[in-house]
PDB file of C-alpha atoms in Angstrom:
ATOM      1  CA  UNK A  26     -69.078 113.261 -62.370  1.00  0.00           C
ATOM      2  CA  UNK A  27     -71.944 111.784 -60.344  1.00  0.00           C
ATOM      3  CA  UNK A  28     -74.983 110.086 -61.917  1.00  0.00           C
ATOM      4  CA  UNK A  29     -76.763 113.385 -62.510  1.00  0.00           C
ATOM      5  CA  UNK A  30     -73.930 114.935 -64.511  1.00  0.00           C
ATOM      6  CA  UNK A  31     -72.959 117.469 -61.806  1.00  0.00           C
ATOM      7  CA  UNK A  32     -69.401 117.868 -60.502  1.00  0.00           C
ATOM      8  CA  UNK A  33     -68.518 115.593 -57.532  1.00  0.00           C
ATOM      9  CA  UNK A  34     -65.949 116.186 -54.830  1.00  0.00           C
ATOM     10  CA  UNK A  35     -62.274 115.663 -55.789  1.00  0.00           C
ATOM     11  CA  UNK A  36     -61.144 112.024 -55.229  1.00  0.00           C
ATOM     12  CA  UNK A  37     -58.728 111.176 -52.401  1.00  0.00           C
ATOM     13  CA  UNK A  38     -55.169 110.224 -53.430  1.00  0.00           C
ATOM     14  CA  UNK A  39     -55.841 106.570 -52.475  1.00  0.00           C
ATOM     15  CA  UNK A  40     -58.672 106.257 -54.987  1.00  0.00           C
ATOM     16  CA  UNK A  41     -57.860 106.460 -58.739  1.00  0.00           C
ATOM     17  CA  UNK A  42     -59.832 108.965 -60.716  1.00  0.00           C
ATOM     18  CA  UNK A  43     -62.495 107.109 -62.749  1.00  0.00           C
ATOM     19  CA  UNK A  44     -62.145 107.147 -66.518  1.00  0.00           C
ATOM     20  CA  UNK A  45     -64.338 109.549 -68.483  1.00  0.00           C
ATOM     21  CA  UNK A  46     -67.503 107.897 -69.806  1.00  0.00           C
ATOM     22  CA  UNK A  47     -67.454 106.992 -73.536  1.00  0.00           C
ATOM     23  CA  UNK A  48     -69.048 109.432 -75.978  1.00  0.00           C
ATOM     24  CA  UNK A  49     -72.529 108.418 -77.061  1.00  0.00           C
ATOM     25  CA  UNK A  50     -72.734 106.854 -80.518  1.00  0.00           C
ATOM     26  CA  UNK A  51     -74.862 108.041 -83.423  1.00  0.00           C
ATOM     27  CA  UNK A  52     -78.582 108.425 -82.865  1.00  0.00           C
ATOM     28  CA  UNK A  53     -80.843 105.601 -83.898  1.00  0.00           C
ATOM     29  CA  UNK A  54     -82.024 107.614 -86.896  1.00  0.00           C
ATOM     30  CA  UNK A  55     -78.555 107.687 -88.442  1.00  0.00           C
ATOM     31  CA  UNK A  56     -77.860 111.299 -87.485  1.00  0.00           C
ATOM     32  CA  UNK A  57     -74.534 112.612 -86.207  1.00  0.00           C
ATOM     33  CA  UNK A  58     -73.425 111.674 -82.710  1.00  0.00           C
ATOM     34  CA  UNK A  59     -74.627 113.984 -79.993  1.00  0.00           C
ATOM     35  CA  UNK A  60     -72.045 115.878 -77.966  1.00  0.00           C
ATOM     36  CA  UNK A  61     -71.684 114.719 -74.337  1.00  0.00           C
ATOM     37  CA  UNK A  62     -74.210 116.613 -72.285  1.00  0.00           C
ATOM     38  CA  UNK A  63     -75.854 116.582 -68.928  1.00  0.00           C
ATOM     39  CA  UNK A  64     -78.647 114.082 -68.565  1.00  0.00           C
ATOM     40  CA  UNK A  65     -81.935 115.491 -69.819  1.00  0.00           C
ATOM     41  CA  UNK A  66     -80.383 118.023 -72.239  1.00  0.00           C
ATOM     42  CA  UNK A  67     -80.488 115.716 -75.309  1.00  0.00           C
ATOM     43  CA  UNK A  68     -83.562 114.154 -76.858  1.00  0.00           C
ATOM     44  CA  UNK A  69     -83.592 112.114 -80.031  1.00  0.00           C
ATOM     45  CA  UNK A  70     -85.878 113.477 -82.717  1.00  0.00           C
ATOM     46  CA  UNK A  71     -88.862 111.398 -83.732  1.00  0.00           C
ATOM     47  CA  UNK A  72     -89.273 110.326 -87.346  1.00  0.00           C
ATOM     48  CA  UNK A  73     -91.735 113.150 -88.041  1.00  0.00           C
ATOM     49  CA  UNK A  74     -89.590 115.734 -86.260  1.00  0.00           C
ATOM     50  CA  UNK A  75     -86.481 114.744 -88.200  1.00  0.00           C
ATOM     51  CA  UNK A  76     -88.397 114.766 -91.494  1.00  0.00           C
ATOM     52  CA  UNK A  77     -89.816 118.220 -90.693  1.00  0.00           C
ATOM     53  CA  UNK A  78     -86.307 119.424 -89.841  1.00  0.00           C
ATOM     54  CA  UNK A  79     -84.989 118.329 -93.233  1.00  0.00           C
ATOM     55  CA  UNK A  80     -87.929 119.934 -95.053  1.00  0.00           C
ATOM     56  CA  UNK A  81     -87.418 123.200 -93.170  1.00  0.00           C
ATOM     57  CA  UNK A  82     -83.727 123.210 -94.075  1.00  0.00           C
ATOM     58  CA  UNK A  83     -84.568 122.541 -97.719  1.00  0.00           C
ATOM     59  CA  UNK A  84     -87.220 125.280 -97.805  1.00  0.00           C
ATOM     60  CA  UNK A  85     -84.748 127.794 -96.414  1.00  0.00           C
ATOM     61  CA  UNK A  86     -82.187 126.902 -99.078  1.00  0.00           C
ATOM     62  CA  UNK A  87     -84.731 126.781-101.912  1.00  0.00           C
ATOM     63  CA  UNK A  88     -85.953 130.199-100.801  1.00  0.00           C
ATOM     64  CA  UNK A  89     -82.612 131.846-101.481  1.00  0.00           C
ATOM     65  CA  UNK A  90     -81.210 129.741-104.316  1.00  0.00           C
ATOM     66  CA  UNK A  91     -82.758 128.086-107.346  1.00  0.00           C
ATOM     67  CA  UNK A  92     -83.542 124.416-106.569  1.00  0.00           C
ATOM     68  CA  UNK A  93     -81.074 123.139-109.166  1.00  0.00           C
ATOM     69  CA  UNK A  94     -78.300 124.984-107.280  1.00  0.00           C
ATOM     70  CA  UNK A  95     -79.043 123.193-103.996  1.00  0.00           C
ATOM     71  CA  UNK A  96     -77.506 119.766-103.399  1.00  0.00           C
ATOM     72  CA  UNK A  97     -78.472 117.113-100.887  1.00  0.00           C
ATOM     73  CA  UNK A  98     -75.144 117.788 -99.180  1.00  0.00           C
ATOM     74  CA  UNK A  99     -76.261 121.402 -98.750  1.00  0.00           C
ATOM     75  CA  UNK A 100     -79.510 120.269 -97.141  1.00  0.00           C
ATOM     76  CA  UNK A 101     -77.688 117.801 -94.897  1.00  0.00           C
ATOM     77  CA  UNK A 102     -75.248 120.490 -93.745  1.00  0.00           C
ATOM     78  CA  UNK A 103     -78.060 122.994 -93.084  1.00  0.00           C
ATOM     79  CA  UNK A 104     -79.924 120.388 -91.020  1.00  0.00           C
ATOM     80  CA  UNK A 105     -76.699 119.259 -89.264  1.00  0.00           C
ATOM     81  CA  UNK A 106     -77.331 115.765 -90.528  1.00  0.00           C
ATOM     82  CA  UNK A 107     -75.621 113.323 -92.883  1.00  0.00           C
ATOM     83  CA  UNK A 108     -76.259 112.663 -96.561  1.00  0.00           C
ATOM     84  CA  UNK A 109     -77.281 109.020 -95.867  1.00  0.00           C
ATOM     85  CA  UNK A 110     -79.817 110.330 -93.366  1.00  0.00           C
ATOM     86  CA  UNK A 111     -81.375 112.572 -96.024  1.00  0.00           C
ATOM     87  CA  UNK A 112     -81.644 109.577 -98.354  1.00  0.00           C
ATOM     88  CA  UNK A 113     -83.165 107.513 -95.580  1.00  0.00           C
ATOM     89  CA  UNK A 114     -86.081 109.919 -95.318  1.00  0.00           C
ATOM     90  CA  UNK A 115     -86.176 110.824 -99.018  1.00  0.00           C
ATOM     91  CA  UNK A 116     -84.958 107.786-100.992  1.00  0.00           C
ATOM     92  CA  UNK A 117     -86.043 109.497-104.221  1.00  0.00           C
ATOM     93  CA  UNK A 118     -83.323 112.084-103.711  1.00  0.00           C
ATOM     94  CA  UNK A 119     -83.698 115.785-104.405  1.00  0.00           C
ATOM     95  CA  UNK A 120     -86.878 115.567-106.535  1.00  0.00           C
ATOM     96  CA  UNK A 121     -88.704 113.856-103.673  1.00  0.00           C
ATOM     97  CA  UNK A 122     -87.326 116.292-101.111  1.00  0.00           C
ATOM     98  CA  UNK A 123     -88.236 119.260-103.311  1.00  0.00           C
ATOM     99  CA  UNK A 124     -91.754 117.941-103.759  1.00  0.00           C
ATOM    100  CA  UNK A 125     -92.135 117.524 -99.990  1.00  0.00           C
ATOM    101  CA  UNK A 126     -90.797 121.028 -99.384  1.00  0.00           C
ATOM    102  CA  UNK A 127     -93.155 122.444-101.993  1.00  0.00           C
ATOM    103  CA  UNK A 128     -96.102 120.634-100.405  1.00  0.00           C
ATOM    104  CA  UNK A 129     -95.187 122.158 -97.036  1.00  0.00           C
ATOM    105  CA  UNK A 130     -95.015 125.628 -98.587  1.00  0.00           C
ATOM    106  CA  UNK A 131     -98.272 125.046-100.472  1.00  0.00           C
ATOM    107  CA  UNK A 132    -100.052 124.206 -97.219  1.00  0.00           C
ATOM    108  CA  UNK A 133     -99.036 127.645 -95.929  1.00  0.00           C
ATOM    109  CA  UNK A 134     -99.895 129.423 -99.178  1.00  0.00           C
ATOM    110  CA  UNK A 135    -103.373 127.914 -99.276  1.00  0.00           C
ATOM    111  CA  UNK A 136    -104.160 129.716 -96.047  1.00  0.00           C
ATOM    112  CA  UNK A 137    -103.119 133.137 -97.336  1.00  0.00           C
ATOM    113  CA  UNK A 138    -106.583 134.101 -98.572  1.00  0.00           C
ATOM    114  CA  UNK A 139    -108.428 132.546 -95.625  1.00  0.00           C
ATOM    115  CA  UNK A 140    -109.648 135.681 -93.860  1.00  0.00           C
ATOM    116  CA  UNK A 141    -112.666 136.091 -91.567  1.00  0.00           C
ATOM    117  CA  UNK A 142    -115.615 136.968 -93.793  1.00  0.00           C
ATOM    118  CA  UNK A 143    -116.467 140.280 -92.206  1.00  0.00           C
ATOM    119  CA  UNK A 144    -115.805 143.876 -93.164  1.00  0.00           C
ATOM    120  CA  UNK A 145    -114.973 145.248 -96.617  1.00  0.00           C
ATOM    121  CA  UNK A 146    -113.726 142.702 -99.140  1.00  0.00           C
ATOM    122  CA  UNK A 147    -110.818 144.959-100.096  1.00  0.00           C
ATOM    123  CA  UNK A 148    -109.571 144.907 -96.495  1.00  0.00           C
ATOM    124  CA  UNK A 149    -109.642 141.110 -96.487  1.00  0.00           C
ATOM    125  CA  UNK A 150    -107.760 140.931 -99.783  1.00  0.00           C
ATOM    126  CA  UNK A 151    -105.151 143.400 -98.531  1.00  0.00           C
ATOM    127  CA  UNK A 152    -104.498 141.226 -95.463  1.00  0.00           C
ATOM    128  CA  UNK A 153    -104.281 138.128 -97.666  1.00  0.00           C
ATOM    129  CA  UNK A 154    -101.841 139.824-100.027  1.00  0.00           C
ATOM    130  CA  UNK A 155     -99.652 140.868 -97.105  1.00  0.00           C
ATOM    131  CA  UNK A 156     -99.177 137.191 -96.251  1.00  0.00           C
ATOM    132  CA  UNK A 157     -98.770 136.114 -99.878  1.00  0.00           C
ATOM    133  CA  UNK A 158     -96.162 138.756-100.673  1.00  0.00           C
ATOM    134  CA  UNK A 159     -94.300 138.002 -97.435  1.00  0.00           C
ATOM    135  CA  UNK A 160     -94.026 134.401 -98.638  1.00  0.00           C
ATOM    136  CA  UNK A 161     -92.803 135.544-102.069  1.00  0.00           C
ATOM    137  CA  UNK A 162     -90.224 137.791-100.407  1.00  0.00           C
ATOM    138  CA  UNK A 163     -88.935 134.987 -98.202  1.00  0.00           C
ATOM    139  CA  UNK A 164     -88.814 132.324-100.939  1.00  0.00           C
ATOM    140  CA  UNK A 165     -87.744 134.455-103.890  1.00  0.00           C
ATOM    141  CA  UNK A 166     -85.476 132.054-105.781  1.00  0.00           C
ATOM    142  CA  UNK A 167     -87.651 128.972-105.361  1.00  0.00           C
ATOM    143  CA  UNK A 168     -90.836 130.899-106.139  1.00  0.00           C
ATOM    144  CA  UNK A 169     -89.375 132.277-109.362  1.00  0.00           C
ATOM    145  CA  UNK A 170     -87.902 128.967-110.503  1.00  0.00           C
ATOM    146  CA  UNK A 171     -91.130 127.067-110.023  1.00  0.00           C
ATOM    147  CA  UNK A 172     -93.579 129.547-111.564  1.00  0.00           C
ATOM    148  CA  UNK A 173     -91.283 130.244-114.498  1.00  0.00           C
ATOM    149  CA  UNK A 174     -90.729 126.519-115.102  1.00  0.00           C
ATOM    150  CA  UNK A 175     -87.003 126.923-114.656  1.00  0.00           C
ATOM    151  CA  UNK A 176     -86.342 124.225-112.091  1.00  0.00           C
ATOM    152  CA  UNK A 177     -84.756 120.959-113.153  1.00  0.00           C
ATOM    153  CA  UNK A 178     -86.563 119.227-110.291  1.00  0.00           C
ATOM    154  CA  UNK A 179     -89.985 120.366-111.487  1.00  0.00           C
ATOM    155  CA  UNK A 180     -92.341 117.460-112.190  1.00  0.00           C
ATOM    156  CA  UNK A 181     -95.968 116.974-113.122  1.00  0.00           C
ATOM    157  CA  UNK A 182     -96.655 116.492-109.411  1.00  0.00           C
ATOM    158  CA  UNK A 183     -95.046 119.786-108.435  1.00  0.00           C
ATOM    159  CA  UNK A 184     -97.069 121.496-111.163  1.00  0.00           C
ATOM    160  CA  UNK A 185    -100.220 119.919-109.756  1.00  0.00           C
ATOM    161  CA  UNK A 186     -99.357 121.235-106.292  1.00  0.00           C
ATOM    162  CA  UNK A 187     -99.054 124.784-107.640  1.00  0.00           C
ATOM    163  CA  UNK A 188    -102.357 124.434-109.509  1.00  0.00           C
ATOM    164  CA  UNK A 189    -103.941 123.255-106.273  1.00  0.00           C
ATOM    165  CA  UNK A 190    -102.819 126.465-104.562  1.00  0.00           C
ATOM    166  CA  UNK A 191    -104.320 128.522-107.390  1.00  0.00           C
ATOM    167  CA  UNK A 192    -107.647 126.696-107.160  1.00  0.00           C
ATOM    168  CA  UNK A 193    -107.728 127.122-103.395  1.00  0.00           C
ATOM    169  CA  UNK A 194    -107.044 130.863-103.735  1.00  0.00           C
ATOM    170  CA  UNK A 195    -109.812 131.171-106.332  1.00  0.00           C
ATOM    171  CA  UNK A 196    -112.303 129.368-104.108  1.00  0.00           C
ATOM    172  CA  UNK A 197    -111.380 131.523-101.109  1.00  0.00           C
ATOM    173  CA  UNK A 198    -111.802 134.764-103.058  1.00  0.00           C
ATOM    174  CA  UNK A 199    -115.197 133.586-104.327  1.00  0.00           C
ATOM    175  CA  UNK A 200    -116.146 132.791-100.733  1.00  0.00           C
ATOM    176  CA  UNK A 201    -115.301 136.384 -99.781  1.00  0.00           C
ATOM    177  CA  UNK A 202    -117.649 137.483-102.558  1.00  0.00           C
ATOM    178  CA  UNK A 203    -120.264 135.089-101.123  1.00  0.00           C
ATOM    179  CA  UNK A 204    -120.621 133.256-104.425  1.00  0.00           C
ATOM    180  CA  UNK A 205    -121.266 129.522-104.083  1.00  0.00           C
ATOM    181  CA  UNK A 206    -121.871 128.810-107.781  1.00  0.00           C
ATOM    182  CA  UNK A 207    -119.963 131.297-109.942  1.00  0.00           C
ATOM    183  CA  UNK A 208    -120.776 131.617-113.607  1.00  0.00           C
ATOM    184  CA  UNK A 209    -117.999 131.266-116.177  1.00  0.00           C
ATOM    185  CA  UNK A 210    -117.275 135.000-116.448  1.00  0.00           C
ATOM    186  CA  UNK A 211    -117.079 135.639-112.713  1.00  0.00           C
ATOM    187  CA  UNK A 212    -114.915 132.588-112.126  1.00  0.00           C
ATOM    188  CA  UNK A 213    -112.657 133.561-115.028  1.00  0.00           C
ATOM    189  CA  UNK A 214    -112.353 137.063-113.586  1.00  0.00           C
ATOM    190  CA  UNK A 215    -111.138 135.737-110.218  1.00  0.00           C
ATOM    191  CA  UNK A 216    -108.732 133.287-111.844  1.00  0.00           C
ATOM    192  CA  UNK A 217    -107.393 136.082-114.036  1.00  0.00           C
ATOM    193  CA  UNK A 218    -106.722 138.166-110.937  1.00  0.00           C
ATOM    194  CA  UNK A 219    -104.914 135.276-109.208  1.00  0.00           C
ATOM    195  CA  UNK A 220    -102.735 134.938-112.313  1.00  0.00           C
ATOM    196  CA  UNK A 221    -102.075 138.680-112.263  1.00  0.00           C
ATOM    197  CA  UNK A 222    -100.977 138.453-108.623  1.00  0.00           C
ATOM    198  CA  UNK A 223     -98.498 135.702-109.536  1.00  0.00           C
ATOM    199  CA  UNK A 224     -97.164 137.587-112.541  1.00  0.00           C
ATOM    200  CA  UNK A 225     -96.841 140.849-110.620  1.00  0.00           C
ATOM    201  CA  UNK A 226     -94.965 139.019-107.849  1.00  0.00           C
ATOM    202  CA  UNK A 227     -92.431 137.654-110.336  1.00  0.00           C
ATOM    203  CA  UNK A 228     -91.974 141.054-111.963  1.00  0.00           C
ATOM    204  CA  UNK A 229     -91.608 142.636-108.521  1.00  0.00           C
ATOM    205  CA  UNK A 230     -88.749 140.243-107.723  1.00  0.00           C
ATOM    206  CA  UNK A 231     -87.154 140.891-111.113  1.00  0.00           C
ATOM    207  CA  UNK A 232     -87.389 144.654-110.541  1.00  0.00           C
ATOM    208  CA  UNK A 233     -85.492 144.498-107.259  1.00  0.00           C
ATOM    209  CA  UNK A 234     -88.665 144.431-105.143  1.00  0.00           C
ATOM    210  CA  UNK A 235     -89.847 147.776-106.417  1.00  0.00           C
ATOM    211  CA  UNK A 236     -92.258 149.452-105.916  1.00  0.00           C
ATOM    212  CA  UNK A 237     -92.408 149.042-102.117  1.00  0.00           C
ATOM    213  CA  UNK A 238     -94.464 146.025-101.125  1.00  0.00           C
ATOM    214  CA  UNK A 239     -97.258 148.154 -99.606  1.00  0.00           C
ATOM    215  CA  UNK A 240     -97.718 149.964-102.917  1.00  0.00           C
ATOM    216  CA  UNK A 241     -97.760 146.670-104.804  1.00  0.00           C
ATOM    217  CA  UNK A 242    -100.411 145.309-102.442  1.00  0.00           C
ATOM    218  CA  UNK A 243    -102.658 148.356-102.844  1.00  0.00           C
ATOM    219  CA  UNK A 244    -102.209 148.300-106.626  1.00  0.00           C
ATOM    220  CA  UNK A 245    -103.267 144.642-106.759  1.00  0.00           C
ATOM    221  CA  UNK A 246    -106.356 145.398-104.672  1.00  0.00           C
ATOM    222  CA  UNK A 247    -107.223 148.186-107.131  1.00  0.00           C
ATOM    223  CA  UNK A 248    -106.796 145.678-109.962  1.00  0.00           C
ATOM    224  CA  UNK A 249    -109.306 143.379-108.321  1.00  0.00           C
ATOM    225  CA  UNK A 250    -111.882 146.173-108.017  1.00  0.00           C
ATOM    226  CA  UNK A 251    -111.296 147.218-111.629  1.00  0.00           C
ATOM    227  CA  UNK A 252    -111.634 143.666-112.980  1.00  0.00           C
ATOM    228  CA  UNK A 253    -114.783 143.056-110.956  1.00  0.00           C
ATOM    229  CA  UNK A 254    -116.352 146.321-112.126  1.00  0.00           C
ATOM    230  CA  UNK A 255    -115.532 145.702-115.785  1.00  0.00           C
ATOM    231  CA  UNK A 256    -116.963 142.179-115.561  1.00  0.00           C
ATOM    232  CA  UNK A 257    -120.104 143.563-113.932  1.00  0.00           C
ATOM    233  CA  UNK A 258    -120.744 145.725-117.006  1.00  0.00           C
ATOM    234  CA  UNK A 259    -121.522 142.640-119.097  1.00  0.00           C
ATOM    235  CA  UNK A 260    -122.408 139.917-116.589  1.00  0.00           C
ATOM    236  CA  UNK A 261    -125.551 140.068-114.393  1.00  0.00           C
ATOM    237  CA  UNK A 262    -124.100 137.837-111.671  1.00  0.00           C
ATOM    238  CA  UNK A 263    -120.952 139.942-111.456  1.00  0.00           C
ATOM    239  CA  UNK A 264    -123.113 143.088-111.342  1.00  0.00           C
ATOM    240  CA  UNK A 265    -125.033 141.743-108.354  1.00  0.00           C
ATOM    241  CA  UNK A 266    -121.813 140.754-106.591  1.00  0.00           C
ATOM    242  CA  UNK A 267    -120.250 144.143-107.327  1.00  0.00           C
ATOM    243  CA  UNK A 268    -123.177 146.033-105.807  1.00  0.00           C
ATOM    244  CA  UNK A 269    -123.039 143.915-102.657  1.00  0.00           C
ATOM    245  CA  UNK A 270    -119.261 144.331-102.439  1.00  0.00           C
ATOM    246  CA  UNK A 271    -119.354 148.109-102.884  1.00  0.00           C
ATOM    247  CA  UNK A 272    -122.052 148.406-100.221  1.00  0.00           C
ATOM    248  CA  UNK A 273    -119.489 147.298 -97.628  1.00  0.00           C
ATOM    249  CA  UNK A 274    -116.968 149.965 -98.630  1.00  0.00           C
ATOM    250  CA  UNK A 275    -116.596 153.428 -97.109  1.00  0.00           C
ATOM    251  CA  UNK A 276    -115.934 156.745 -98.845  1.00  0.00           C
ATOM    252  CA  UNK A 277    -112.466 156.988 -97.308  1.00  0.00           C
ATOM    253  CA  UNK A 278    -111.600 153.350 -98.037  1.00  0.00           C
ATOM    254  CA  UNK A 279    -109.619 151.925-100.971  1.00  0.00           C
ATOM    255  CA  UNK A 280    -112.581 151.822-103.375  1.00  0.00           C
ATOM    256  CA  UNK A 281    -113.679 155.370-102.558  1.00  0.00           C
ATOM    257  CA  UNK A 282    -110.154 156.657-103.099  1.00  0.00           C
ATOM    258  CA  UNK A 283    -109.829 154.706-106.337  1.00  0.00           C
ATOM    259  CA  UNK A 284    -113.143 156.076-107.612  1.00  0.00           C
ATOM    260  CA  UNK A 285    -112.065 159.659-107.026  1.00  0.00           C
ATOM    261  CA  UNK A 286    -108.715 159.107-108.745  1.00  0.00           C
ATOM    262  CA  UNK A 287    -110.428 157.546-111.749  1.00  0.00           C
ATOM    263  CA  UNK A 288    -112.886 160.446-111.994  1.00  0.00           C
ATOM    264  CA  UNK A 289    -109.966 162.875-112.149  1.00  0.00           C
ATOM    265  CA  UNK A 290    -108.500 160.932-115.073  1.00  0.00           C
ATOM    266  CA  UNK A 291    -111.749 160.726-117.081  1.00  0.00           C
ATOM    267  CA  UNK A 292    -113.116 164.172-116.184  1.00  0.00           C
ATOM    268  CA  UNK A 293    -112.384 165.496-119.662  1.00  0.00           C
ATOM    269  CA  UNK A 294    -114.003 162.553-121.393  1.00  0.00           C
ATOM    270  CA  UNK A 295    -117.643 163.568-120.840  1.00  0.00           C
ATOM    271  CA  UNK A 296    -118.276 163.098-124.556  1.00  0.00           C
ATOM    272  CA  UNK A 297    -118.044 159.356-123.960  1.00  0.00           C
ATOM    273  CA  UNK A 298    -121.021 159.374-121.590  1.00  0.00           C
TER     274      UNK A 298
END
C-alpha cells in the first residue's frame, strides 16, 4: 500500500515486503474499533452525533417493543456500540436513555399540528392527523406503553413530557381556530378532542390497525366538527368560532359531506325541531 491507501507496484525480490499496518484501536469515544479502510473513508462521530445515534437506535427499538423489554445491550447492538459507551452517554441507564428518546419523539410530535394557517380548518387537521397517526404506526409498542402507563421506565418527567405534547397540540389547534384567549368551554372542547385522538389511536392499535388509517383520520376530523358544533350551542365564543370555521368550508368538503349524512339520519326526527 502507498500513503493514499491504493495498491502499489509489486516489490522486487531484493526488497522484503513491508508488514501490514496495525489495525486502528478503539475510537476516542469508547466505541468499537473501526475496520481498516482507505484514508478519508472513516470519520469519528462527535459527541452529539454519537448521542443522537444512540437515541435513534433506542427509538427504533422502543417503537416495536415495550420499553421494559428493551435492554441497554439491545440498544448497544442496534447502534453497533458497546454497553460501556451507552453508559458513558447515559450514566442513569435505561430510564435516562428512555427519557431522552421520548424527548426526541416529543419534539417531532409537537410539530404535528403546526400547519400553515390557510384554507379550511378541517384540511389542516387532516394533514396534522396524517403525521400524528404515522408516528403512532411507527412507534406502536412504545406509544401504547407510555400512554397506558405500562412502562416500568415511566417517571414523573416522562409524564410531564407527554403532557407538554398535549398542551402544544391544544395551543396549535386553538391557533387554527384563531382564538388567542379561549374560554373554559372552548379550551375544554379542544382538550377533549386531543384526548379522543389519543384514545382512538390506542384502540386502533389494539384492533389491529382497523379501520384503515384514512378512515380513522376522517372520522376524527368529523369528531372535531361535531364537538365544536355541540359546544357552540351553549357557548357564545364557540358559536362565533364555529361560524368563522364553517365559512371556510365548501359544500363538497368534509363538513358539507358530514352535514348531508347527518341530515339523512335525523330526517325522520322533525318532531324534535
